[in-house]
Short mmCIF file of N, CA and C in Angstrom, two decimals:
data_model
loop_
_atom_site.label_atom_id
_atom_site.label_comp_id
_atom_site.label_asym_id
_atom_site.label_seq_id
_atom_site.Cartn_x
_atom_site.Cartn_y
_atom_site.Cartn_z
N MET V 274 109.16 147.47 128.41
CA MET V 274 109.65 146.17 128.04
C MET V 274 108.48 145.31 127.60
N ALA V 275 108.53 144.78 126.41
CA ALA V 275 107.45 143.96 125.87
C ALA V 275 107.59 142.53 126.36
N SER V 276 106.48 141.89 126.57
CA SER V 276 106.51 140.49 126.98
C SER V 276 105.83 139.65 125.91
N THR V 277 106.14 138.37 125.90
CA THR V 277 105.49 137.47 124.97
C THR V 277 104.03 137.34 125.37
N GLU V 278 103.14 137.40 124.40
CA GLU V 278 101.71 137.34 124.69
C GLU V 278 101.39 136.07 125.47
N GLY V 279 100.58 136.21 126.52
CA GLY V 279 100.18 135.06 127.32
C GLY V 279 101.06 134.82 128.52
N PHE V 280 102.16 135.52 128.63
CA PHE V 280 103.06 135.34 129.76
C PHE V 280 103.02 136.56 130.65
N VAL V 281 103.23 136.35 131.96
CA VAL V 281 103.22 137.43 132.94
C VAL V 281 104.50 138.22 132.83
N GLU V 282 104.39 139.53 132.90
CA GLU V 282 105.56 140.39 132.85
C GLU V 282 106.37 140.24 134.13
N ALA V 283 107.66 140.49 134.04
CA ALA V 283 108.57 140.30 135.17
C ALA V 283 108.20 141.14 136.38
N ASP V 284 107.65 142.34 136.17
CA ASP V 284 107.33 143.19 137.31
C ASP V 284 106.16 142.64 138.12
N ASN V 285 105.43 141.67 137.60
CA ASN V 285 104.38 141.01 138.37
C ASN V 285 104.92 139.84 139.18
N ALA V 286 106.18 139.51 138.97
CA ALA V 286 106.78 138.36 139.66
C ALA V 286 106.76 138.54 141.17
N GLU V 287 107.01 139.75 141.65
CA GLU V 287 107.01 139.97 143.09
C GLU V 287 105.64 139.70 143.70
N ALA V 288 104.60 140.09 143.01
CA ALA V 288 103.24 139.82 143.50
C ALA V 288 102.97 138.31 143.53
N ILE V 289 103.46 137.61 142.52
CA ILE V 289 103.28 136.16 142.47
C ILE V 289 104.04 135.50 143.62
N ILE V 290 105.27 135.93 143.85
CA ILE V 290 106.08 135.38 144.95
C ILE V 290 105.38 135.61 146.29
N THR V 291 104.81 136.78 146.48
CA THR V 291 104.09 137.08 147.72
C THR V 291 102.92 136.13 147.91
N ARG V 292 102.16 135.87 146.84
CA ARG V 292 101.03 134.93 146.93
C ARG V 292 101.51 133.52 147.25
N ILE V 293 102.64 133.13 146.67
CA ILE V 293 103.19 131.79 146.92
C ILE V 293 103.62 131.67 148.39
N GLU V 294 104.24 132.73 148.92
CA GLU V 294 104.65 132.71 150.33
C GLU V 294 103.43 132.56 151.25
N HIS V 295 102.35 133.27 150.94
CA HIS V 295 101.12 133.15 151.73
C HIS V 295 100.57 131.72 151.63
N LYS V 296 100.58 131.18 150.42
CA LYS V 296 100.10 129.82 150.21
C LYS V 296 100.96 128.82 150.97
N SER V 297 102.25 129.07 151.03
CA SER V 297 103.17 128.19 151.75
C SER V 297 102.83 128.12 153.23
N ARG V 298 102.52 129.26 153.83
CA ARG V 298 102.15 129.28 155.25
C ARG V 298 100.86 128.48 155.49
N LYS V 299 99.92 128.63 154.58
CA LYS V 299 98.65 127.90 154.70
C LYS V 299 98.89 126.39 154.59
N ILE V 300 99.76 126.00 153.68
CA ILE V 300 100.07 124.58 153.48
C ILE V 300 100.75 124.00 154.70
N GLU V 301 101.69 124.73 155.27
CA GLU V 301 102.36 124.25 156.48
C GLU V 301 101.35 124.04 157.60
N SER V 302 100.40 124.94 157.73
CA SER V 302 99.35 124.81 158.74
C SER V 302 98.52 123.55 158.50
N LEU V 303 98.15 123.30 157.25
CA LEU V 303 97.37 122.11 156.92
C LEU V 303 98.16 120.83 157.20
N LEU V 304 99.45 120.85 156.89
CA LEU V 304 100.28 119.67 157.14
C LEU V 304 100.41 119.41 158.64
N LYS V 305 100.50 120.45 159.44
CA LYS V 305 100.57 120.28 160.90
C LYS V 305 99.27 119.71 161.44
N GLN V 306 98.17 119.95 160.73
CA GLN V 306 96.87 119.41 161.12
C GLN V 306 96.63 118.02 160.52
N SER V 307 97.67 117.45 159.92
CA SER V 307 97.58 116.13 159.26
C SER V 307 96.52 116.12 158.16
N LYS V 308 96.55 117.14 157.32
CA LYS V 308 95.64 117.25 156.18
C LYS V 308 96.44 117.40 154.89
N PRO V 309 97.20 116.34 154.51
CA PRO V 309 98.06 116.45 153.33
C PRO V 309 97.31 116.62 152.01
N VAL V 310 96.12 116.02 151.90
CA VAL V 310 95.36 116.15 150.65
C VAL V 310 94.92 117.60 150.47
N GLU V 311 94.43 118.21 151.55
CA GLU V 311 94.02 119.61 151.48
C GLU V 311 95.23 120.50 151.18
N ALA V 312 96.38 120.12 151.75
CA ALA V 312 97.60 120.89 151.50
C ALA V 312 97.98 120.84 150.02
N LEU V 313 97.89 119.66 149.41
CA LEU V 313 98.24 119.55 147.99
C LEU V 313 97.23 120.29 147.13
N LYS V 314 95.96 120.20 147.46
CA LYS V 314 94.95 120.96 146.71
C LYS V 314 95.26 122.45 146.77
N THR V 315 95.61 122.92 147.95
CA THR V 315 95.96 124.34 148.12
C THR V 315 97.18 124.69 147.30
N ALA V 316 98.16 123.79 147.27
CA ALA V 316 99.39 124.04 146.50
C ALA V 316 99.09 124.14 145.01
N LEU V 317 98.17 123.32 144.54
CA LEU V 317 97.85 123.32 143.11
C LEU V 317 96.92 124.46 142.72
N GLU V 318 96.09 124.91 143.66
CA GLU V 318 95.17 126.01 143.38
C GLU V 318 95.95 127.27 143.08
N GLY V 319 95.53 127.96 142.07
CA GLY V 319 96.16 129.23 141.76
C GLY V 319 97.63 129.09 141.42
N SER V 320 98.00 127.95 140.81
CA SER V 320 99.38 127.82 140.36
C SER V 320 99.71 129.06 139.55
N PRO V 321 100.96 129.52 139.64
CA PRO V 321 101.28 130.77 138.97
C PRO V 321 100.86 130.75 137.51
N PRO V 322 100.33 131.86 137.05
CA PRO V 322 99.99 131.93 135.63
C PRO V 322 101.27 131.75 134.81
N LYS V 323 101.08 131.62 133.54
CA LYS V 323 102.26 131.42 132.69
C LYS V 323 103.28 132.51 132.96
N THR V 324 104.44 132.09 133.38
CA THR V 324 105.51 133.03 133.65
C THR V 324 106.84 132.39 133.28
N ARG V 325 107.75 133.19 132.88
CA ARG V 325 109.08 132.68 132.56
C ARG V 325 110.04 132.98 133.70
N ASP V 326 109.54 133.61 134.74
CA ASP V 326 110.37 133.97 135.88
C ASP V 326 110.70 132.71 136.68
N GLU V 327 111.95 132.31 136.67
CA GLU V 327 112.37 131.09 137.34
C GLU V 327 112.16 131.14 138.84
N ARG V 328 112.21 132.34 139.43
CA ARG V 328 111.96 132.45 140.87
C ARG V 328 110.54 132.01 141.19
N CYS V 329 109.59 132.41 140.37
CA CYS V 329 108.19 132.03 140.58
C CYS V 329 108.01 130.53 140.41
N LYS V 330 108.59 130.00 139.35
CA LYS V 330 108.47 128.56 139.11
C LYS V 330 109.09 127.76 140.24
N SER V 331 110.27 128.16 140.67
CA SER V 331 110.96 127.44 141.75
C SER V 331 110.23 127.56 143.07
N ALA V 332 109.76 128.75 143.38
CA ALA V 332 109.05 128.97 144.64
C ALA V 332 107.79 128.11 144.69
N ASN V 333 107.05 128.05 143.59
CA ASN V 333 105.83 127.24 143.60
C ASN V 333 106.16 125.76 143.63
N TRP V 334 107.23 125.36 142.96
CA TRP V 334 107.63 123.94 143.01
C TRP V 334 107.94 123.53 144.45
N ILE V 335 108.61 124.36 145.19
CA ILE V 335 108.96 124.04 146.58
C ILE V 335 107.68 123.81 147.40
N VAL V 336 106.68 124.64 147.19
CA VAL V 336 105.41 124.52 147.90
C VAL V 336 104.69 123.22 147.50
N VAL V 337 104.62 122.96 146.21
CA VAL V 337 103.96 121.75 145.74
C VAL V 337 104.73 120.51 146.21
N HIS V 338 106.04 120.56 146.14
CA HIS V 338 106.89 119.43 146.56
C HIS V 338 106.64 119.09 148.02
N ARG V 339 106.57 120.10 148.85
CA ARG V 339 106.35 119.88 150.30
C ARG V 339 105.03 119.13 150.50
N ALA V 340 104.01 119.53 149.81
CA ALA V 340 102.71 118.87 149.94
C ALA V 340 102.72 117.48 149.31
N LEU V 341 103.34 117.34 148.15
CA LEU V 341 103.42 116.03 147.48
C LEU V 341 104.07 114.98 148.36
N MET V 342 105.14 115.36 149.02
CA MET V 342 105.90 114.41 149.82
C MET V 342 105.14 113.96 151.07
N ALA V 343 104.12 114.69 151.45
CA ALA V 343 103.33 114.33 152.63
C ALA V 343 102.19 113.37 152.30
N ILE V 344 101.93 113.14 151.02
CA ILE V 344 100.82 112.28 150.61
C ILE V 344 101.17 110.82 150.87
N LYS V 345 100.30 110.16 151.61
CA LYS V 345 100.47 108.72 151.87
C LYS V 345 99.41 107.91 151.12
N ASP V 346 98.19 108.43 151.08
CA ASP V 346 97.07 107.74 150.45
C ASP V 346 96.81 108.34 149.06
N VAL V 347 97.43 107.76 148.05
CA VAL V 347 97.31 108.28 146.69
C VAL V 347 95.88 108.12 146.17
N GLU V 348 95.26 106.98 146.43
CA GLU V 348 93.88 106.76 145.98
C GLU V 348 92.95 107.81 146.61
N GLY V 349 93.15 108.06 147.90
CA GLY V 349 92.34 109.07 148.59
C GLY V 349 92.55 110.45 148.00
N LEU V 350 93.80 110.75 147.66
CA LEU V 350 94.10 112.03 147.03
C LEU V 350 93.34 112.18 145.73
N LEU V 351 93.48 111.21 144.87
CA LEU V 351 92.88 111.32 143.54
C LEU V 351 91.35 111.29 143.57
N SER V 352 90.78 110.58 144.52
CA SER V 352 89.33 110.56 144.59
C SER V 352 88.77 111.88 145.12
N SER V 353 89.59 112.63 145.85
CA SER V 353 89.09 113.91 146.37
C SER V 353 89.56 115.10 145.53
N LEU V 354 90.39 114.84 144.55
CA LEU V 354 90.92 115.91 143.70
C LEU V 354 90.05 116.07 142.46
N ASP V 355 89.60 117.27 142.19
CA ASP V 355 88.80 117.52 140.99
C ASP V 355 89.65 117.27 139.75
N ALA V 356 89.01 116.77 138.71
CA ALA V 356 89.69 116.44 137.47
C ALA V 356 90.41 117.64 136.86
N GLU V 357 89.94 118.84 137.14
CA GLU V 357 90.60 120.03 136.60
C GLU V 357 92.04 120.18 137.08
N TYR V 358 92.39 119.51 138.17
CA TYR V 358 93.75 119.60 138.71
C TYR V 358 94.69 118.51 138.18
N TYR V 359 94.16 117.55 137.46
CA TYR V 359 94.99 116.45 136.98
C TYR V 359 96.15 116.93 136.11
N ASP V 360 95.87 117.83 135.18
CA ASP V 360 96.92 118.32 134.29
C ASP V 360 98.00 119.07 135.08
N ILE V 361 97.58 119.88 136.02
CA ILE V 361 98.53 120.64 136.83
C ILE V 361 99.38 119.70 137.66
N LEU V 362 98.73 118.71 138.29
CA LEU V 362 99.46 117.74 139.10
C LEU V 362 100.46 116.98 138.24
N MET V 363 100.04 116.56 137.06
CA MET V 363 100.93 115.81 136.17
C MET V 363 102.17 116.63 135.83
N LYS V 364 101.97 117.90 135.58
CA LYS V 364 103.10 118.78 135.26
C LYS V 364 104.11 118.80 136.42
N TYR V 365 103.61 118.90 137.63
CA TYR V 365 104.52 118.92 138.78
C TYR V 365 105.16 117.56 139.03
N LEU V 366 104.46 116.49 138.70
CA LEU V 366 105.07 115.17 138.84
C LEU V 366 106.28 115.04 137.91
N TYR V 367 106.15 115.57 136.70
CA TYR V 367 107.29 115.51 135.78
C TYR V 367 108.43 116.40 136.27
N ARG V 368 108.09 117.51 136.85
CA ARG V 368 109.14 118.36 137.42
C ARG V 368 109.85 117.61 138.54
N GLY V 369 109.09 116.91 139.36
CA GLY V 369 109.68 116.13 140.44
C GLY V 369 110.58 115.03 139.92
N LEU V 370 110.15 114.37 138.86
CA LEU V 370 110.97 113.31 138.27
C LEU V 370 112.27 113.86 137.70
N SER V 371 112.24 115.09 137.24
CA SER V 371 113.44 115.68 136.64
C SER V 371 114.49 116.06 137.67
N THR V 372 114.12 116.05 138.95
CA THR V 372 115.09 116.42 140.00
C THR V 372 116.16 115.36 140.18
N GLY V 373 115.81 114.10 139.93
CA GLY V 373 116.76 113.03 140.14
C GLY V 373 116.89 112.62 141.60
N ASP V 374 116.17 113.30 142.49
CA ASP V 374 116.18 112.98 143.91
C ASP V 374 115.37 111.71 144.13
N ARG V 375 115.98 110.69 144.69
CA ARG V 375 115.33 109.37 144.80
C ARG V 375 113.99 109.40 145.53
N PRO V 376 113.90 109.97 146.74
CA PRO V 376 112.59 109.98 147.42
C PRO V 376 111.53 110.75 146.62
N THR V 377 111.92 111.86 146.01
CA THR V 377 110.98 112.65 145.22
C THR V 377 110.52 111.85 144.01
N CYS V 378 111.46 111.23 143.31
CA CYS V 378 111.11 110.43 142.13
C CYS V 378 110.21 109.26 142.49
N ASP V 379 110.52 108.58 143.60
CA ASP V 379 109.69 107.46 144.03
C ASP V 379 108.25 107.91 144.29
N GLN V 380 108.10 109.02 145.00
CA GLN V 380 106.77 109.53 145.30
C GLN V 380 106.05 109.96 144.02
N CYS V 381 106.75 110.65 143.15
CA CYS V 381 106.14 111.11 141.90
C CYS V 381 105.71 109.93 141.03
N LEU V 382 106.52 108.89 141.00
CA LEU V 382 106.15 107.71 140.21
C LEU V 382 104.92 107.00 140.79
N ARG V 383 104.84 106.92 142.12
CA ARG V 383 103.66 106.31 142.76
C ARG V 383 102.39 107.07 142.37
N ILE V 384 102.46 108.38 142.47
CA ILE V 384 101.29 109.20 142.15
C ILE V 384 101.01 109.17 140.65
N HIS V 385 102.07 109.23 139.84
CA HIS V 385 101.92 109.22 138.38
C HIS V 385 101.18 107.97 137.91
N GLU V 386 101.54 106.83 138.45
CA GLU V 386 100.91 105.58 138.04
C GLU V 386 99.40 105.64 138.27
N LYS V 387 99.00 106.05 139.45
CA LYS V 387 97.57 106.11 139.78
C LYS V 387 96.85 107.22 139.01
N LEU V 388 97.53 108.34 138.83
CA LEU V 388 96.93 109.45 138.09
C LEU V 388 96.71 109.07 136.63
N THR V 389 97.65 108.38 136.04
CA THR V 389 97.52 107.95 134.64
C THR V 389 96.36 106.97 134.50
N GLU V 390 96.21 106.07 135.48
CA GLU V 390 95.08 105.13 135.45
C GLU V 390 93.75 105.89 135.49
N ARG V 391 93.71 106.92 136.31
CA ARG V 391 92.46 107.66 136.50
C ARG V 391 92.20 108.65 135.37
N ALA V 392 93.22 109.42 134.99
CA ALA V 392 93.03 110.52 134.04
C ALA V 392 93.27 110.09 132.60
N GLY V 393 93.93 108.98 132.40
CA GLY V 393 94.27 108.56 131.05
C GLY V 393 95.47 109.35 130.54
N LEU V 394 95.74 109.21 129.29
CA LEU V 394 96.93 109.84 128.72
C LEU V 394 96.73 111.32 128.41
N ASP V 395 95.51 111.82 128.50
CA ASP V 395 95.28 113.24 128.22
C ASP V 395 96.10 114.12 129.15
N ALA V 396 96.10 113.82 130.43
CA ALA V 396 96.88 114.62 131.40
C ALA V 396 98.36 114.54 131.08
N TYR V 397 98.80 113.37 130.64
CA TYR V 397 100.20 113.17 130.27
C TYR V 397 100.59 114.11 129.13
N TYR V 398 99.78 114.13 128.09
CA TYR V 398 100.10 114.96 126.92
C TYR V 398 100.04 116.45 127.23
N VAL V 399 99.05 116.85 128.00
CA VAL V 399 98.94 118.26 128.38
C VAL V 399 100.16 118.67 129.18
N ALA V 400 100.59 117.81 130.11
CA ALA V 400 101.76 118.13 130.93
C ALA V 400 103.00 118.27 130.07
N LEU V 401 103.17 117.40 129.10
CA LEU V 401 104.34 117.49 128.22
C LEU V 401 104.33 118.78 127.41
N LEU V 402 103.17 119.21 127.01
CA LEU V 402 103.07 120.45 126.21
C LEU V 402 103.35 121.70 127.03
N THR V 403 103.16 121.63 128.35
CA THR V 403 103.32 122.83 129.17
C THR V 403 104.61 122.86 129.96
N LEU V 404 105.44 121.86 129.80
CA LEU V 404 106.72 121.86 130.52
C LEU V 404 107.64 122.93 130.02
#
């Protein structure tokens, strides 16, 4: 079965899901230790490579969402987050906004506002291109 160049083949999806499950356990441990910023960094690290497998996308969104919702200090988050993660974070913020869930949207908008101030519109455009 041929895949579109640049995208992960479906048979690699199980390996990706396994990595996401491992990452999820690590994030839960960090959240129990009251380390939400570290949890979000972990969630964003190694985001699944380009894949069209909805299971992978959904599984990683659940992990990122869990960490996003635990963030209280947005300024602290952004000051400790490397700029290389801005585009990835922006992409997940838009995914969160698309859920229509009020608490998720409120949190995503809070973070989006501060991220846009810090990263400028470049992160915004990159996120739109990769949705």
